[in-house]
Coordinates of C-alpha atoms in Angstrom, one line a residue:
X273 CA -66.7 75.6 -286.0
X274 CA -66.8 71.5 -286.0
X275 CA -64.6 69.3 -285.3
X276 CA -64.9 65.7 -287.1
X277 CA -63.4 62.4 -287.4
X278 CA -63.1 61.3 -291.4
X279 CA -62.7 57.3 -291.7
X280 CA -59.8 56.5 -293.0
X281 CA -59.7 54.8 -296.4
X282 CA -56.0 55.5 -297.6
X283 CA -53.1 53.0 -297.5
X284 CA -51.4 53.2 -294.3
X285 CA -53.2 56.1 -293.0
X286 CA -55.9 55.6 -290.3
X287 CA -58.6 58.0 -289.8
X288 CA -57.6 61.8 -289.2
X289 CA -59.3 64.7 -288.2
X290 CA -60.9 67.5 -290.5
X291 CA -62.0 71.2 -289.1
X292 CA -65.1 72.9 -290.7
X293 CA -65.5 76.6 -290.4
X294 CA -68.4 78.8 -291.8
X295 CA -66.9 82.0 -292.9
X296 CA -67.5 85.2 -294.4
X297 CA -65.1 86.3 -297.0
X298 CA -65.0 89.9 -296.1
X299 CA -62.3 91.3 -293.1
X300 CA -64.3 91.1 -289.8
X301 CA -65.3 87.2 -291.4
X302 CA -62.1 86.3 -292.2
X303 CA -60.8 87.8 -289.1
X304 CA -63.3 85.5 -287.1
X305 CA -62.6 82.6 -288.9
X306 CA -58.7 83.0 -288.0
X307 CA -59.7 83.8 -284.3
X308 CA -61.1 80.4 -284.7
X309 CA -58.3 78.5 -285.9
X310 CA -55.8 80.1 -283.4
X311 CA -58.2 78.8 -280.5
X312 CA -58.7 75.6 -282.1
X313 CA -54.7 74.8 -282.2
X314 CA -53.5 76.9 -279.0
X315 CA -54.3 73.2 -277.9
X316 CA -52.8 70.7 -280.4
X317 CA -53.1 67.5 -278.2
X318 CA -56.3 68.1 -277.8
X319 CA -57.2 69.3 -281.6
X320 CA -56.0 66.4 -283.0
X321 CA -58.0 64.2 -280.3
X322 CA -59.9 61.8 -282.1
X323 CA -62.3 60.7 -279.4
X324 CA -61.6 57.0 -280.0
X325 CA -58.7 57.3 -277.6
X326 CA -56.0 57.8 -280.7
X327 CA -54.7 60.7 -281.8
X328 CA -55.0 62.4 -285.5
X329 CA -51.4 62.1 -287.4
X330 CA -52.8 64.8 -289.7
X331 CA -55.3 67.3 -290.2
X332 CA -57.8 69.3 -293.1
X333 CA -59.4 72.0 -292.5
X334 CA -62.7 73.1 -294.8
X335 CA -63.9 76.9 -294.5
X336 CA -67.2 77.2 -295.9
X337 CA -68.6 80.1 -297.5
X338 CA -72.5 79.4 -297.6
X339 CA -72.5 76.3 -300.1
X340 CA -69.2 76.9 -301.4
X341 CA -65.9 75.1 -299.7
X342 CA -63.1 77.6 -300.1
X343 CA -59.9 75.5 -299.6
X344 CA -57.5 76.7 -297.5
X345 CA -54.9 78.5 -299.5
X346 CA -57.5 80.1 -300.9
X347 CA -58.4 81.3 -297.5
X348 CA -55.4 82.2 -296.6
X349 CA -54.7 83.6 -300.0
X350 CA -57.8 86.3 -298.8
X351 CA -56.6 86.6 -295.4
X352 CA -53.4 87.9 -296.1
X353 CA -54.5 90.3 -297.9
X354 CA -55.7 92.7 -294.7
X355 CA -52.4 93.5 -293.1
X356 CA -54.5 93.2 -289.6
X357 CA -54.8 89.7 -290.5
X358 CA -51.1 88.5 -291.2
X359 CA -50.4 88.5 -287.4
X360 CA -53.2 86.4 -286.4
X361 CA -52.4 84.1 -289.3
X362 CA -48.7 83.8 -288.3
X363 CA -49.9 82.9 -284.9
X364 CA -51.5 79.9 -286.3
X365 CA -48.7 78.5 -287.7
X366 CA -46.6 78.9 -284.9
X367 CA -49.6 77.0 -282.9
X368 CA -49.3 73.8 -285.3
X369 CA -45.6 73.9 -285.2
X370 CA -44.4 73.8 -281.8
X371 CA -43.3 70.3 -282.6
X372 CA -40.5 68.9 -284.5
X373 CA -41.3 66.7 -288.3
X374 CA -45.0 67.3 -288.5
X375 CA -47.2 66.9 -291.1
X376 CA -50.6 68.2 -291.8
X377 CA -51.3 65.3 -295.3
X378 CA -48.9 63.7 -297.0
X379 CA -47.3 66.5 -299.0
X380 CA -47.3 69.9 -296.6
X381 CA -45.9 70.0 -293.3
X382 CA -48.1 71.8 -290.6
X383 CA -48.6 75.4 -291.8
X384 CA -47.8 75.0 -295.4
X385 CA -50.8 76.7 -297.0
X386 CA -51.0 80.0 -294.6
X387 CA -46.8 80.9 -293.8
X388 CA -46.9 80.4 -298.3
X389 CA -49.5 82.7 -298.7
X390 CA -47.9 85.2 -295.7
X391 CA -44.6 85.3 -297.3
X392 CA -45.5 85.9 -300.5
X393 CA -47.6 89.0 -299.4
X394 CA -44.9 90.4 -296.8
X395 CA -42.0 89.4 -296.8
X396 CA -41.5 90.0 -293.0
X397 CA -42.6 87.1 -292.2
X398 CA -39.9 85.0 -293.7
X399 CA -37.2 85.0 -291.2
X400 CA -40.8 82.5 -289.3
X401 CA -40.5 80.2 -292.9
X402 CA -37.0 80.1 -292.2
X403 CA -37.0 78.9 -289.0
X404 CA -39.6 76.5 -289.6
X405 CA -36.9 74.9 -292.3
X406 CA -35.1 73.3 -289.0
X407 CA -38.4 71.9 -288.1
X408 CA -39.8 70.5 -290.7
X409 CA -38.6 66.9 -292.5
X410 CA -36.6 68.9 -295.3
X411 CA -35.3 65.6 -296.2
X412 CA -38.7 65.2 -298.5
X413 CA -39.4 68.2 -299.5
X414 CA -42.7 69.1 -301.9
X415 CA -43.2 72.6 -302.7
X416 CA -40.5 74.1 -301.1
X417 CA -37.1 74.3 -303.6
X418 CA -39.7 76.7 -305.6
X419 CA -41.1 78.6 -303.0
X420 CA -37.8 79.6 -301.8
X421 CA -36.8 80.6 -305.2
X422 CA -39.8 82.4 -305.9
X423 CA -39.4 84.5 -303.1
X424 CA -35.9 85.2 -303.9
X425 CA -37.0 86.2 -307.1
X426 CA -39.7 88.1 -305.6
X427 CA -38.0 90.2 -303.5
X428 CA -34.1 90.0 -304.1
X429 CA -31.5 90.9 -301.6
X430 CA -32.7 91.9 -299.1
X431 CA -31.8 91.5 -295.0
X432 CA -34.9 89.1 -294.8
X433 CA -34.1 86.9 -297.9
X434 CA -30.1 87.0 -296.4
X435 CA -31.9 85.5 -293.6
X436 CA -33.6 82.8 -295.3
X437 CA -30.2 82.1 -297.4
X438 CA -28.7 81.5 -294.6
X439 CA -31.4 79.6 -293.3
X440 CA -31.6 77.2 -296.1
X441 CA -27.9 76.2 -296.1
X442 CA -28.2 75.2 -292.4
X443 CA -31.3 73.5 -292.2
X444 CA -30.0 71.7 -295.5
X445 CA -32.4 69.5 -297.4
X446 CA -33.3 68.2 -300.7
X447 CA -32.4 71.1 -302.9
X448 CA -30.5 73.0 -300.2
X449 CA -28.0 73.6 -302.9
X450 CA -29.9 74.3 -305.9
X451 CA -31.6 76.9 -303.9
X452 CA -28.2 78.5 -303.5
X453 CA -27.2 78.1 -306.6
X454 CA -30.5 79.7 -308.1
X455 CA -29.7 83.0 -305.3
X456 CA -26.4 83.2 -306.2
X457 CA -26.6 83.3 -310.1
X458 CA -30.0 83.3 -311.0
X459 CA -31.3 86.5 -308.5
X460 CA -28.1 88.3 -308.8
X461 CA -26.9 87.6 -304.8
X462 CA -23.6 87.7 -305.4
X463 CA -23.2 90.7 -306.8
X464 CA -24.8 92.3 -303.7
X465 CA -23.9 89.2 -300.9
X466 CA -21.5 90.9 -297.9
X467 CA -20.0 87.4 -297.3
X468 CA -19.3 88.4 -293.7
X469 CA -22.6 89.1 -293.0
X470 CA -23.4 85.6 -294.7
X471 CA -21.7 83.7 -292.0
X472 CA -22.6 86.1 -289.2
X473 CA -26.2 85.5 -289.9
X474 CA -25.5 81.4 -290.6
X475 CA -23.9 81.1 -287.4
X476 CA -26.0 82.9 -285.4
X477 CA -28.8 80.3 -286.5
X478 CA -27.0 77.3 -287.0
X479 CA -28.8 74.2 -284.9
X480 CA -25.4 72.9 -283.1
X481 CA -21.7 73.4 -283.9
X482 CA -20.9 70.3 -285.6
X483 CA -23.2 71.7 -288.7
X484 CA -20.5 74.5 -289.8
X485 CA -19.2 72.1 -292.1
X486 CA -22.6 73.0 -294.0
X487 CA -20.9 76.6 -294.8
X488 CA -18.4 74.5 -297.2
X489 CA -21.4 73.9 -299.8
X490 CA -22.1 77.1 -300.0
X491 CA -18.5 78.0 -300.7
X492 CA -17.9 75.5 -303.0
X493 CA -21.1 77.0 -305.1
X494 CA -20.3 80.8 -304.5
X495 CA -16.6 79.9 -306.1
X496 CA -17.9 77.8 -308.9
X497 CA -14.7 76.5 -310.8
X498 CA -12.2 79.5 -309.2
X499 CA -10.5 77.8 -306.7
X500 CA -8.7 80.9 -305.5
X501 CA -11.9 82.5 -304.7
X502 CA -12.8 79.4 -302.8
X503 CA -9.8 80.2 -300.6
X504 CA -10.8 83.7 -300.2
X505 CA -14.4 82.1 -299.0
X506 CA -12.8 79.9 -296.7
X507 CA -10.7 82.2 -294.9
X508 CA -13.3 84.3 -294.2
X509 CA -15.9 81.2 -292.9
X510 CA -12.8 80.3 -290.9
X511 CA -12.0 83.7 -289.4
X512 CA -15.9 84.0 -288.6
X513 CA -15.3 80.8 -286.6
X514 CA -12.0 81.3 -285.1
X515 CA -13.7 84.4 -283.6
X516 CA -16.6 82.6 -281.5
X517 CA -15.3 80.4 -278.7
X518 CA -18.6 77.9 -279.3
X519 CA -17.1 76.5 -282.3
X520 CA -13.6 76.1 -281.0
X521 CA -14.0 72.3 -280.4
X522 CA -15.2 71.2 -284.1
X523 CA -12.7 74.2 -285.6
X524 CA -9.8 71.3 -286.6
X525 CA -12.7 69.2 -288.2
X526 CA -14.1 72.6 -290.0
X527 CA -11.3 73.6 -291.2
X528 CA -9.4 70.0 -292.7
X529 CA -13.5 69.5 -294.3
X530 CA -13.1 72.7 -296.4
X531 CA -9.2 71.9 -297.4
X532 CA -10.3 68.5 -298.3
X533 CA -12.9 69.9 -300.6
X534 CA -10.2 72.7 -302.1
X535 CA -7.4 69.5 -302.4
X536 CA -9.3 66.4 -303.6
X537 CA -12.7 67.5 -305.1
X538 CA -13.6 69.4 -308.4
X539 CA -15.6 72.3 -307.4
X540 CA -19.2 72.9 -309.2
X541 CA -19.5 73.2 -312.3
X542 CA -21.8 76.7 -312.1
X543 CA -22.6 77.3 -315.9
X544 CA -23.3 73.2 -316.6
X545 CA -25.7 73.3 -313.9
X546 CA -27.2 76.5 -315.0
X547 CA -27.9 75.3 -318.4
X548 CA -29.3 72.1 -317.6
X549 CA -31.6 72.7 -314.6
X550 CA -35.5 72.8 -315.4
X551 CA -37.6 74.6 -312.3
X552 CA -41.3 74.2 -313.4
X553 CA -44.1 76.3 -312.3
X554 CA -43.4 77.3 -308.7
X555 CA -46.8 76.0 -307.3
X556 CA -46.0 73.1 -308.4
X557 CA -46.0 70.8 -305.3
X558 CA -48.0 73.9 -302.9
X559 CA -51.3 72.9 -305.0
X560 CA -51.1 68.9 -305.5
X561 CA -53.1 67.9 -303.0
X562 CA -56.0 70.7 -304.4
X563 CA -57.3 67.5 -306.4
X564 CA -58.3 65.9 -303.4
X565 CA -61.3 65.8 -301.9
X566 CA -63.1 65.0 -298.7
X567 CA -65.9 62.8 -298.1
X568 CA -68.6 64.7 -296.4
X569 CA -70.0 61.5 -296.1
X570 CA -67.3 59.5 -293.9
X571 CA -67.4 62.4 -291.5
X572 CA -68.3 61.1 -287.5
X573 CA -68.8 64.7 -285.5
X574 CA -66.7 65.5 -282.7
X575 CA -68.0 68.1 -280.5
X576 CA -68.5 71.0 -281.5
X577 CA -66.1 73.7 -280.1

């Protein structure tokens, strides 16, 4: 394992740190190589230590399999296959993300390539993707509107996916409410949602109180056009909150947001969105930044770890 500094050549990027590891592609190699990793990031101050007294805003990582390179999510796209493997790979994520907003290039957040890979072969692992939707910038999001719906897709209802449902509508984003939409309609959640346990689970998780008003966009989608069912949503969002003394202070605002939306706003139009949304392949996003490469060439050696 190698650490290196690459020179920086891209506008408004400076230089930033890339990670080779020689691997073998059977278990006990891949195993090693993820041992690796995990020791590499257990520190990330010192990981992303660029020995020129500044510090690596984001990172690559290049296993190589003799003369082969074998890009990451096609590492982890191996690893995950050896249920002994998922933990270790988990831990690495969680080593990369013990900050808030970080990015490993300029289109996947820390951890993008191995928790993909990790949910899509278990899916207990994605209550740790869900989390990781309140730390990441989901305010420009890549691949992940259609990674979330492909696992929904994937697996359907089940207490895990809840979980991330829940997840997605408090952590918000980009496509916070396609998502939903897509779950609702699309996946058949709402045949088999228990809208209690919706907002037990979303308020459980829910960063700070002044973020239930995020429950009203998920009424307002779950309702479509039927404003009575709307009412039936909100009462029971409002009971849930009525009932746990933490939200007592924001209750007033709660409650006049999803009355103002009932009053003075027409509710989503379910079937016009339905018929005019376009997804696109899934990986779209996940593999854009496959086409690039690294310049072996512009790499200065740190030392070797």
């Amino acid at each position: 394992m190698q650490r290196w500094r690459h020179a920086g050549d891209r506008k408004n990027f400076g230089d930033w740190l890339v990670l080779t590891i020689d691997i073998q592609m059977d278990e006990a190699g891949l195993q090693a190589a993820c041992e690796q990793l995990i020791a590499a990031t257990s520190d990330m101050e010192k990981f992303l230590d660029l020995g020129n007294g500044k510090q690596s805003s984001d990172y690559k990582i290049i296993f190589r399999h003799g003369d082969t390179i074998v890009h990451e999510r096609a590492f982890f796209h191996e690893g995950v296959k050896f249920a002994a493997l998922r933990s270790l790979i988990s831990q690495y994520v969680s080593n990369v993300n013990h900050e808030s907003n970080t990015w490993q290039d300029e289109y996947h957040p820390r951890g993008s390539y191995a928790i993909a890979e990790l949910v899509l072969a278990d899916q207990n692992y994605i209550p740790q993707f869900a989390q990781l939707l309140f730390n990441w910038d989901m305010g420009h999001e890549t691949y992940h509107y259609r990674l979330i719906d492909k696992l929904f897709e994937k697996y359907g209802y089940t207490e895990q996916t809840l979980f991330l449902l829940a997840a997605r509508v408090c952590a918000d984003g980009q496509h916070s409410g396609e998502n939903v939409l897509r779950a609702l309609y699309r996946h058949g959640f709402k045949r088999q949602i228990v809208l209690e346990d919706f907002v037990s689970v979303a308020l459980a998780i829910l960063p700070d109180p002044e973020s239930a008003w995020q429950l009203r966009e998920f009424a307002r989608i779950y309702a479509g056009e039927d404003k009575a069912q709307y009412a039936q949503v909100t009462e029971i969002f409002l009971n849930a909150l009525r009932k746990d003394k933490k939200f007592a202070a924001v209750l007033d605002e709660v409650q006049d947001s999803f009355a103002e939306d009932y009053d003075e706003h027409q509710l989503m139009e379910v079937a016009g969105f339905l018929a005019d949304e376009t997804l696109g392949d899934w990986n779209e996003g996940l593999d854009e930044a496959l086409v690039e490469s690294t310049d072996l060439s512009k790499l200065l050696p740190l030392e070797a770890t």
